[in-house]
Coordinates of C-alpha atoms in Angstrom, one line a residue:
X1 CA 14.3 53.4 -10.3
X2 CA 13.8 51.0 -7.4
X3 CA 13.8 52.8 -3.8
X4 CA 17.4 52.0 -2.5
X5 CA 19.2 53.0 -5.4
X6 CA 17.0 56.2 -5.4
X7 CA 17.8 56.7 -2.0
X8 CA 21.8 55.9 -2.4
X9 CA 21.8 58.7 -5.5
X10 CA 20.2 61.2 -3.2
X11 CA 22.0 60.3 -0.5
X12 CA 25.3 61.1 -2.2
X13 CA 24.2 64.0 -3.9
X14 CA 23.7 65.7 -0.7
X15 CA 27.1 64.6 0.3
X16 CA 28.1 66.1 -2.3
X17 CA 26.4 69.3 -1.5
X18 CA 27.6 69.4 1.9
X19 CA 30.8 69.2 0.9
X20 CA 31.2 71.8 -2.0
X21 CA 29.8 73.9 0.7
X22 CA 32.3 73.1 3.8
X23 CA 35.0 73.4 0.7
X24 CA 33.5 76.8 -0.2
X25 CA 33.0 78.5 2.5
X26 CA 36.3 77.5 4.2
X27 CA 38.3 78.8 1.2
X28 CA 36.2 82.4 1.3
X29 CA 36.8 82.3 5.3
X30 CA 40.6 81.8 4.8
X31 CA 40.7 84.1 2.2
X32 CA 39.8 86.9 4.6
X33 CA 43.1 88.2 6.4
X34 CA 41.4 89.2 9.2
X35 CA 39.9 85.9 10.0
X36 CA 43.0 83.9 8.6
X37 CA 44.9 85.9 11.8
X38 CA 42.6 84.5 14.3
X39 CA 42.7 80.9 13.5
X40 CA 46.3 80.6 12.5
X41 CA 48.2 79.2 15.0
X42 CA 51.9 76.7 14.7
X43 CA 50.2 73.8 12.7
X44 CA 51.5 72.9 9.6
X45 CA 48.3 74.2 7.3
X46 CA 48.8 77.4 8.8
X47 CA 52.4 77.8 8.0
X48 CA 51.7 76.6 4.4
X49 CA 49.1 79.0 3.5
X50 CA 51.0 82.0 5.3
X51 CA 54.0 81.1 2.8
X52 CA 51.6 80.7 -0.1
X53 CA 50.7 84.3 1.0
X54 CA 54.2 85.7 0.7
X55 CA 54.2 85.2 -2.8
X56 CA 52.6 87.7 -3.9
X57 CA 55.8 89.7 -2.9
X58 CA 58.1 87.4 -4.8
X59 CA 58.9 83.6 -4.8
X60 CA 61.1 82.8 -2.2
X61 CA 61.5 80.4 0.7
X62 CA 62.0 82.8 3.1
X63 CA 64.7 85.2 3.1
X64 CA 66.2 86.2 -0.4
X65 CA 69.7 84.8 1.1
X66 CA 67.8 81.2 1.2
X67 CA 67.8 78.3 -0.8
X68 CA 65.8 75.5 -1.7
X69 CA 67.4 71.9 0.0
X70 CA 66.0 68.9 -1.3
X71 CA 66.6 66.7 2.6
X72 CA 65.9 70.1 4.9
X73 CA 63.8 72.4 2.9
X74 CA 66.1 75.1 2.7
X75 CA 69.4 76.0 3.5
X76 CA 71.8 79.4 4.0
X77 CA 72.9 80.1 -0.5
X78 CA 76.5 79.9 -0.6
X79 CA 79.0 82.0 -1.9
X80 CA 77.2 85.2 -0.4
X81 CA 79.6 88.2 0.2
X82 CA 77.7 91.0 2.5
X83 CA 74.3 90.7 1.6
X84 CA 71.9 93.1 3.2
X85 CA 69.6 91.1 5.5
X86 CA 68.8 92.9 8.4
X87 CA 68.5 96.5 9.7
X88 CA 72.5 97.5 9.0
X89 CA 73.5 93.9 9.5
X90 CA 75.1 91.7 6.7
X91 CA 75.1 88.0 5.4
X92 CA 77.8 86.0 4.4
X93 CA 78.6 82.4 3.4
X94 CA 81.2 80.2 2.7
X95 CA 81.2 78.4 -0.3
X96 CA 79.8 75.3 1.5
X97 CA 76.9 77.4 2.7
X98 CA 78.2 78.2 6.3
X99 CA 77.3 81.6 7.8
X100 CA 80.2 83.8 7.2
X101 CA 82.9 84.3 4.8
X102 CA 85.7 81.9 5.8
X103 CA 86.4 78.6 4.3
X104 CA 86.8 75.5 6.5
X105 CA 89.2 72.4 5.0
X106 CA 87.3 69.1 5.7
X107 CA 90.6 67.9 7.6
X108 CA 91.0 69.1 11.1
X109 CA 94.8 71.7 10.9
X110 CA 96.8 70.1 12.8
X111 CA 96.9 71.5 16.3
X112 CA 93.2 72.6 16.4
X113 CA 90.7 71.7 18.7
X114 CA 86.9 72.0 16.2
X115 CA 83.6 72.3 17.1
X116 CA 80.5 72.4 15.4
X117 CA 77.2 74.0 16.2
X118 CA 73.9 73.3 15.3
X119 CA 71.3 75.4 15.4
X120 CA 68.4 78.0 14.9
X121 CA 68.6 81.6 14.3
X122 CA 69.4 82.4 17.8
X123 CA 72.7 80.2 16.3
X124 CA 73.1 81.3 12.9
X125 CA 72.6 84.9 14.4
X126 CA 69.3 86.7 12.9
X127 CA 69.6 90.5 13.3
X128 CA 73.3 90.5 13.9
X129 CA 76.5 90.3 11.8
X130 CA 78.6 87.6 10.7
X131 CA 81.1 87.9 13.1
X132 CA 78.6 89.1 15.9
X133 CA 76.9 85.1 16.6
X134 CA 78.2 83.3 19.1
X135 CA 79.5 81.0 17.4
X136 CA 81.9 83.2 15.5
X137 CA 82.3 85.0 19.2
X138 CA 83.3 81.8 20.4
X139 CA 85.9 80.9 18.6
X140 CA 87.3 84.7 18.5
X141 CA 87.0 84.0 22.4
X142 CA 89.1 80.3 21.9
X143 CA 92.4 80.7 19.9
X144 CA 93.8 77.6 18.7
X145 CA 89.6 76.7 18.3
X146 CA 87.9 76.6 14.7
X147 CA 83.9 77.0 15.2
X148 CA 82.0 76.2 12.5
X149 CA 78.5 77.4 12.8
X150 CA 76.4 75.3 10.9
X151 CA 72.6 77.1 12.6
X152 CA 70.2 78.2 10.3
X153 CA 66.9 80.2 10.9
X154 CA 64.1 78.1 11.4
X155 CA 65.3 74.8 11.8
X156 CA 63.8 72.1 14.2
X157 CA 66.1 69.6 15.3
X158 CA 65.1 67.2 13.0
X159 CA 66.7 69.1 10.0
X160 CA 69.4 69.2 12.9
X161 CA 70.2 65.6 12.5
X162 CA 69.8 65.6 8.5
X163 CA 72.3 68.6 8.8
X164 CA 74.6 66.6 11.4
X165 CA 74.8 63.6 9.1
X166 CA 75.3 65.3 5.8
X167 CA 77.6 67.8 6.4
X168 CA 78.3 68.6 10.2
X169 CA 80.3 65.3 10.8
X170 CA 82.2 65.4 7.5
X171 CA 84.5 67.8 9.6
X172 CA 85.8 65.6 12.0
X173 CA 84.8 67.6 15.1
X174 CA 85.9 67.1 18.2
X175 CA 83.1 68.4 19.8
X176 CA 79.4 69.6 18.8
X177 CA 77.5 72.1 20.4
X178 CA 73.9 71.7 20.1
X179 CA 72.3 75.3 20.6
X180 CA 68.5 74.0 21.8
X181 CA 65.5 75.7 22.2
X182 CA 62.6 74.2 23.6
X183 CA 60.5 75.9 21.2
X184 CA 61.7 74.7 17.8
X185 CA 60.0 71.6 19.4
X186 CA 57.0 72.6 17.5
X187 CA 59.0 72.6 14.1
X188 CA 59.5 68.7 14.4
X189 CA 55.8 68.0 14.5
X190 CA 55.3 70.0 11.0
X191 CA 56.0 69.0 7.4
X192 CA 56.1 72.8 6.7
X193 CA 56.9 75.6 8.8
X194 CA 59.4 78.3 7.0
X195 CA 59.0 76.1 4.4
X196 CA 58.5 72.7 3.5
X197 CA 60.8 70.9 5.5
X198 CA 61.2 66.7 6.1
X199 CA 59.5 65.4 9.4
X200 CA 60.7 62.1 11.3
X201 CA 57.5 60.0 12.7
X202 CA 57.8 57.1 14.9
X203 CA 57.4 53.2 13.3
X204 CA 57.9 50.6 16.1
X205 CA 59.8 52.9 18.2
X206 CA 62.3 54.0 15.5
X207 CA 62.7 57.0 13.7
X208 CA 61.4 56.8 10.3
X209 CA 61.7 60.6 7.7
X210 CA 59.2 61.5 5.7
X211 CA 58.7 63.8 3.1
X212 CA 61.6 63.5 1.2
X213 CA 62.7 64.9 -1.5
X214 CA 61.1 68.0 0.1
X215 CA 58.6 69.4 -2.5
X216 CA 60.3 72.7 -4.3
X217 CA 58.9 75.9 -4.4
X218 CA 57.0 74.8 -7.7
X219 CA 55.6 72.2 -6.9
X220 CA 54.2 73.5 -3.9
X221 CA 52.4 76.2 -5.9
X222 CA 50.9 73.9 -8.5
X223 CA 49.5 71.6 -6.0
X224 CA 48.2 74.6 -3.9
X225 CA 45.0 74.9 -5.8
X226 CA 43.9 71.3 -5.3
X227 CA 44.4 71.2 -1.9
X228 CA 41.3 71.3 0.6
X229 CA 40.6 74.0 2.3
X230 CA 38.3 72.7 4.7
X231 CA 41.2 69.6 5.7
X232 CA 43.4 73.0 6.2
X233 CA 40.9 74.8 8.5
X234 CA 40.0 71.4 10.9
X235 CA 43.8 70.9 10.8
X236 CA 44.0 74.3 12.3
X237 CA 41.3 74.0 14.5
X238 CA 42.6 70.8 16.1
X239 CA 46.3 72.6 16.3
X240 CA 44.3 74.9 18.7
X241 CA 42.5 72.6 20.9
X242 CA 45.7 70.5 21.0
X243 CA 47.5 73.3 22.5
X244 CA 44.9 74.0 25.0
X245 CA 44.4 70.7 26.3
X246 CA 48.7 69.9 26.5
X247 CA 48.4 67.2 23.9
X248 CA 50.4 69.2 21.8
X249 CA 53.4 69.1 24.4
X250 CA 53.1 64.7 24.6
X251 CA 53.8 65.0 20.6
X252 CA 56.4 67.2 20.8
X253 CA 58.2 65.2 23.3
X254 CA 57.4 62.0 22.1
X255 CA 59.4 62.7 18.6
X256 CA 62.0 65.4 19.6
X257 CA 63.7 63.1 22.2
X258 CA 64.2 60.6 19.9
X259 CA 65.9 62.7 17.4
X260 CA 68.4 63.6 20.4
X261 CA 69.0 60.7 21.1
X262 CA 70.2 59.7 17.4
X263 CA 71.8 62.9 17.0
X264 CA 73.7 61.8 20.5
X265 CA 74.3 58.8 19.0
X266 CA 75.7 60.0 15.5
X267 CA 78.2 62.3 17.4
X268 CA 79.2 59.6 19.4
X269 CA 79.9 57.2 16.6
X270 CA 82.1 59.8 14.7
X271 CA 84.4 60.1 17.6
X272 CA 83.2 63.8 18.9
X273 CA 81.7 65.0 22.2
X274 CA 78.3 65.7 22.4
X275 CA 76.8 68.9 24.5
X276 CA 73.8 70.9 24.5
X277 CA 73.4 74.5 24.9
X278 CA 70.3 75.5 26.6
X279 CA 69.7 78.7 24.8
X280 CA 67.8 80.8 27.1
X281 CA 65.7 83.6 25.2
X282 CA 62.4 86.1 25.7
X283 CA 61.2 86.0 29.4
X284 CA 64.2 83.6 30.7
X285 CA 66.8 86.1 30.4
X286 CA 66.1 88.6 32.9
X287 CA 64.0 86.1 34.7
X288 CA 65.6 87.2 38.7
X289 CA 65.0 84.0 40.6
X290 CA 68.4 81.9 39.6
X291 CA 66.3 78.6 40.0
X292 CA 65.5 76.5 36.7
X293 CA 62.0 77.1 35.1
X294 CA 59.7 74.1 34.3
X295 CA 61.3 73.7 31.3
X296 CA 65.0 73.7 31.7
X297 CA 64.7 71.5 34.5
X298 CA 62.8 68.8 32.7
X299 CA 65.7 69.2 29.7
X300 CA 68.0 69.0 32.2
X301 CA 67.0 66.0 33.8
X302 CA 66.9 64.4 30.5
X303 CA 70.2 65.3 29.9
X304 CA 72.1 64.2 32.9
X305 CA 69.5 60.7 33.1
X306 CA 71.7 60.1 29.7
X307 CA 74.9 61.4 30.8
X308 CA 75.2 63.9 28.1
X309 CA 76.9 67.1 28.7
X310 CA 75.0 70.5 29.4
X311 CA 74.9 74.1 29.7
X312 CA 72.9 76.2 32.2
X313 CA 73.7 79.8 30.5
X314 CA 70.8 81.9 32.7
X315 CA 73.7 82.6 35.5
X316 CA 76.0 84.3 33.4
X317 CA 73.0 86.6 32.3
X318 CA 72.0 87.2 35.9
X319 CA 76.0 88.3 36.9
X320 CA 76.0 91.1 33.8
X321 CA 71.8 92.2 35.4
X322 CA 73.2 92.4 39.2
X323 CA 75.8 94.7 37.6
X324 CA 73.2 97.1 35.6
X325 CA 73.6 95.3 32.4
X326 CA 70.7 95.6 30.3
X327 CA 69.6 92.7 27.7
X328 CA 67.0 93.1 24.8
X329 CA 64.1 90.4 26.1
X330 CA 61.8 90.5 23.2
X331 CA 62.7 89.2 19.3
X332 CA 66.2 88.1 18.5
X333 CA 69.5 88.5 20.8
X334 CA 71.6 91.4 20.0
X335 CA 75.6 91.3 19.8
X336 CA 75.3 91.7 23.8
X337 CA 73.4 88.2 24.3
X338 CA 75.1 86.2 21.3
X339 CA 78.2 87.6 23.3
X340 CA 77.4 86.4 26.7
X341 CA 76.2 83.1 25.2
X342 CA 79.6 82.8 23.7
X343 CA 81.6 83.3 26.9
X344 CA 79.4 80.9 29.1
X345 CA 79.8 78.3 26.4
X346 CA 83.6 78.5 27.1
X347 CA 83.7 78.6 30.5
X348 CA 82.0 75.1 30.5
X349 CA 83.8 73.6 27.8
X350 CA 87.0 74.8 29.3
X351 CA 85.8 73.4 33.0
X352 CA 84.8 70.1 31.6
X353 CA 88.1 69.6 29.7
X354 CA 86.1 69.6 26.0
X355 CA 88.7 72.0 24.9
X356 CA 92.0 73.0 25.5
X357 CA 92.2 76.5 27.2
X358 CA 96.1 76.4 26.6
X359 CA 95.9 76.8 23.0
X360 CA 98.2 79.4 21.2
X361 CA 96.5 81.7 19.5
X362 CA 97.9 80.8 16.2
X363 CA 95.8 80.2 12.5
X364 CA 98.9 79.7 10.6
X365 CA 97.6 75.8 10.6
X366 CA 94.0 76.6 9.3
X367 CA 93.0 77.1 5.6

């Protein structure tokens, strides 16, 4: 054998080498819990392999009251009548999968103002009931006002939109509520976070989805094998020095305002007013200086440079804390937050004249 070929066949059987042993020791490393903690972080290989480890308990997508979406990953099962799901809390759904038991005709009664919210779990109301949410608050809050709340856990606004377009709009609302978190942010950077889940990416400026059909639970699992482990631990790597450096932030923004702006634009079309809830949550709540943090003024700023409607809901927080009120900071909002969400979400649709606030408090119209 002449020297270069020699040379070429050595050459790539050390390549070889290398890599069975970057492959090999990244899938014994991952394998260990302990280490798996450290290195996890919000990218998408992390999420993936922590669902892959939740098997073991059962096949699931996340919560037994899920099911598999082929567009948005998953979606709340419908038909479900006072399912356990969280410490003495229940679940139900409508039979077009909306959180809670009553059933909405796709024609707007007659007489009715209707607004639907999109959302997260701080919208479809993890750790509190049905009728505990604010968006079920709301409407108890509104009469004459049917509130559909179309939020589901774990959501980024990109399955948002896909949720807007497919069903949201089929209701003819007058008005839709956007319940935003600057945090699911990091959800429309993934292609797997809960679950698998669609992501939009930018193709000359315009929003293009991928990863649709979402893969089902199955597939997943029989691909899992083949997948590189080392890809999964220099994707997680990256995911932390991206976060360190800010870069992480630039992507975030650059493909979530975007999907605002179309899912502006999509309320627009149909004929309903568009308005964004800034939810806030964790340290923001009982946050005493009434100025806006970093991030709800840059949201904000957004928001009025595009003349869409928005709500600043800290102040009605910091009335009920000048009066003693106490608010659970950490986790999940209790019935007390989804509550006080609720009534600062009608104060400002009522002062911007979004809603009627003279509406008898009649149903005798709705389904």
């Amino acid at each position: 054998m002449r020297p270069g070929p020699r040379k070429l066949l050595v050459g790539c059987a050390y390549c070889a080498a290398v890599a069975l042993f970057a492959e090999g020791s990244s899938r014994a490393v991952l394998s260990s819990d302990d280490f798996f903690r450290r290195v996890a972080g919000n990218d998408e290989a992390s999420w993936r392999l922590r669902w892959v480890k939740r098997q073991k308990t059962g096949r699931r997508i996340y919560y037994a009251f899920d099911d598999y979406h082929p567009t948005r990953g998953w979606a709340l099962r419908p038909n479900l009548r006072d399912v356990a799901a969280f410490p003495g809390k229940t679940v139900s759904s409508n039979s077009r999968g909306l959180r809670g038991a009553r059933e909405y005709a796709v024609d707007k009664p007659e007489g009715f103002t209707r607004i639907v919210v999109l959302g997260d779990s701080f919208t479809f109301g993890e750790d509190v009931g049905d009728d505990e949410a604010w968006p079920s608050r709301l409407e108890a809050l509104m009469p004459g006002t049917e509130v559909l709340n179309l939020g589901v856990h774990g959501y980024g606004h990109d399955q948002m939109l896909l949720y807007l377009k497919e069903e949201g709009l089929k209701y003819h609302p007058d008005v839709v509520v956007v319940g935003f978190l600057p945090d699911d942010m990091e959800r429309n950077v993934v292609a797997f976070r809960d679950f698998a889940k669609p992501r939009f990416v930018l193709e000359d400026g315009r929003l293009a989805l991928t990863n649709v059909p979402v893969p089902t639970p199955d597939d997943v699992l029989r691909r899992e094998p083949y997948r590189p482990r080392f890809l999964d631990l220099l994707t997680m790597l990256r995911g932390h020095y991206q976060r360190r450096s800010g870069r992480d932030q630039e992507a975030m923004r650059a493909i979530t305002l975007p999907i605002l702006d179309e899912m502006t634009a999509a309320i627009t079309a149909a004929g309903a007013r568009p308005a964004f809830a800034y939810l806030p949550v964790y340290g923001e709540i009982d946050k005493p200086e009434p100025g806006m943090t970093a991030r709800e003024r840059f949201f904000f700023s957004y928001w009025r440079q595009r003349g869409i409607q928005s709500m600043y809901l800290r102040p009605y927080f910091l009335e009920k804390l000048r009066r003693g009120v106490e608010f659970k900071t950490y986790g999940h909002w209790g019935p007390l937050e989804h509550l006080t969400v609720a009534e600062g979400v009608k104060a400002y649709l009522v002062e911007k004249g979004l809603v009627n606030a003279s509406r008898p408090q009649s149903r005798s119209a709705s389904p």
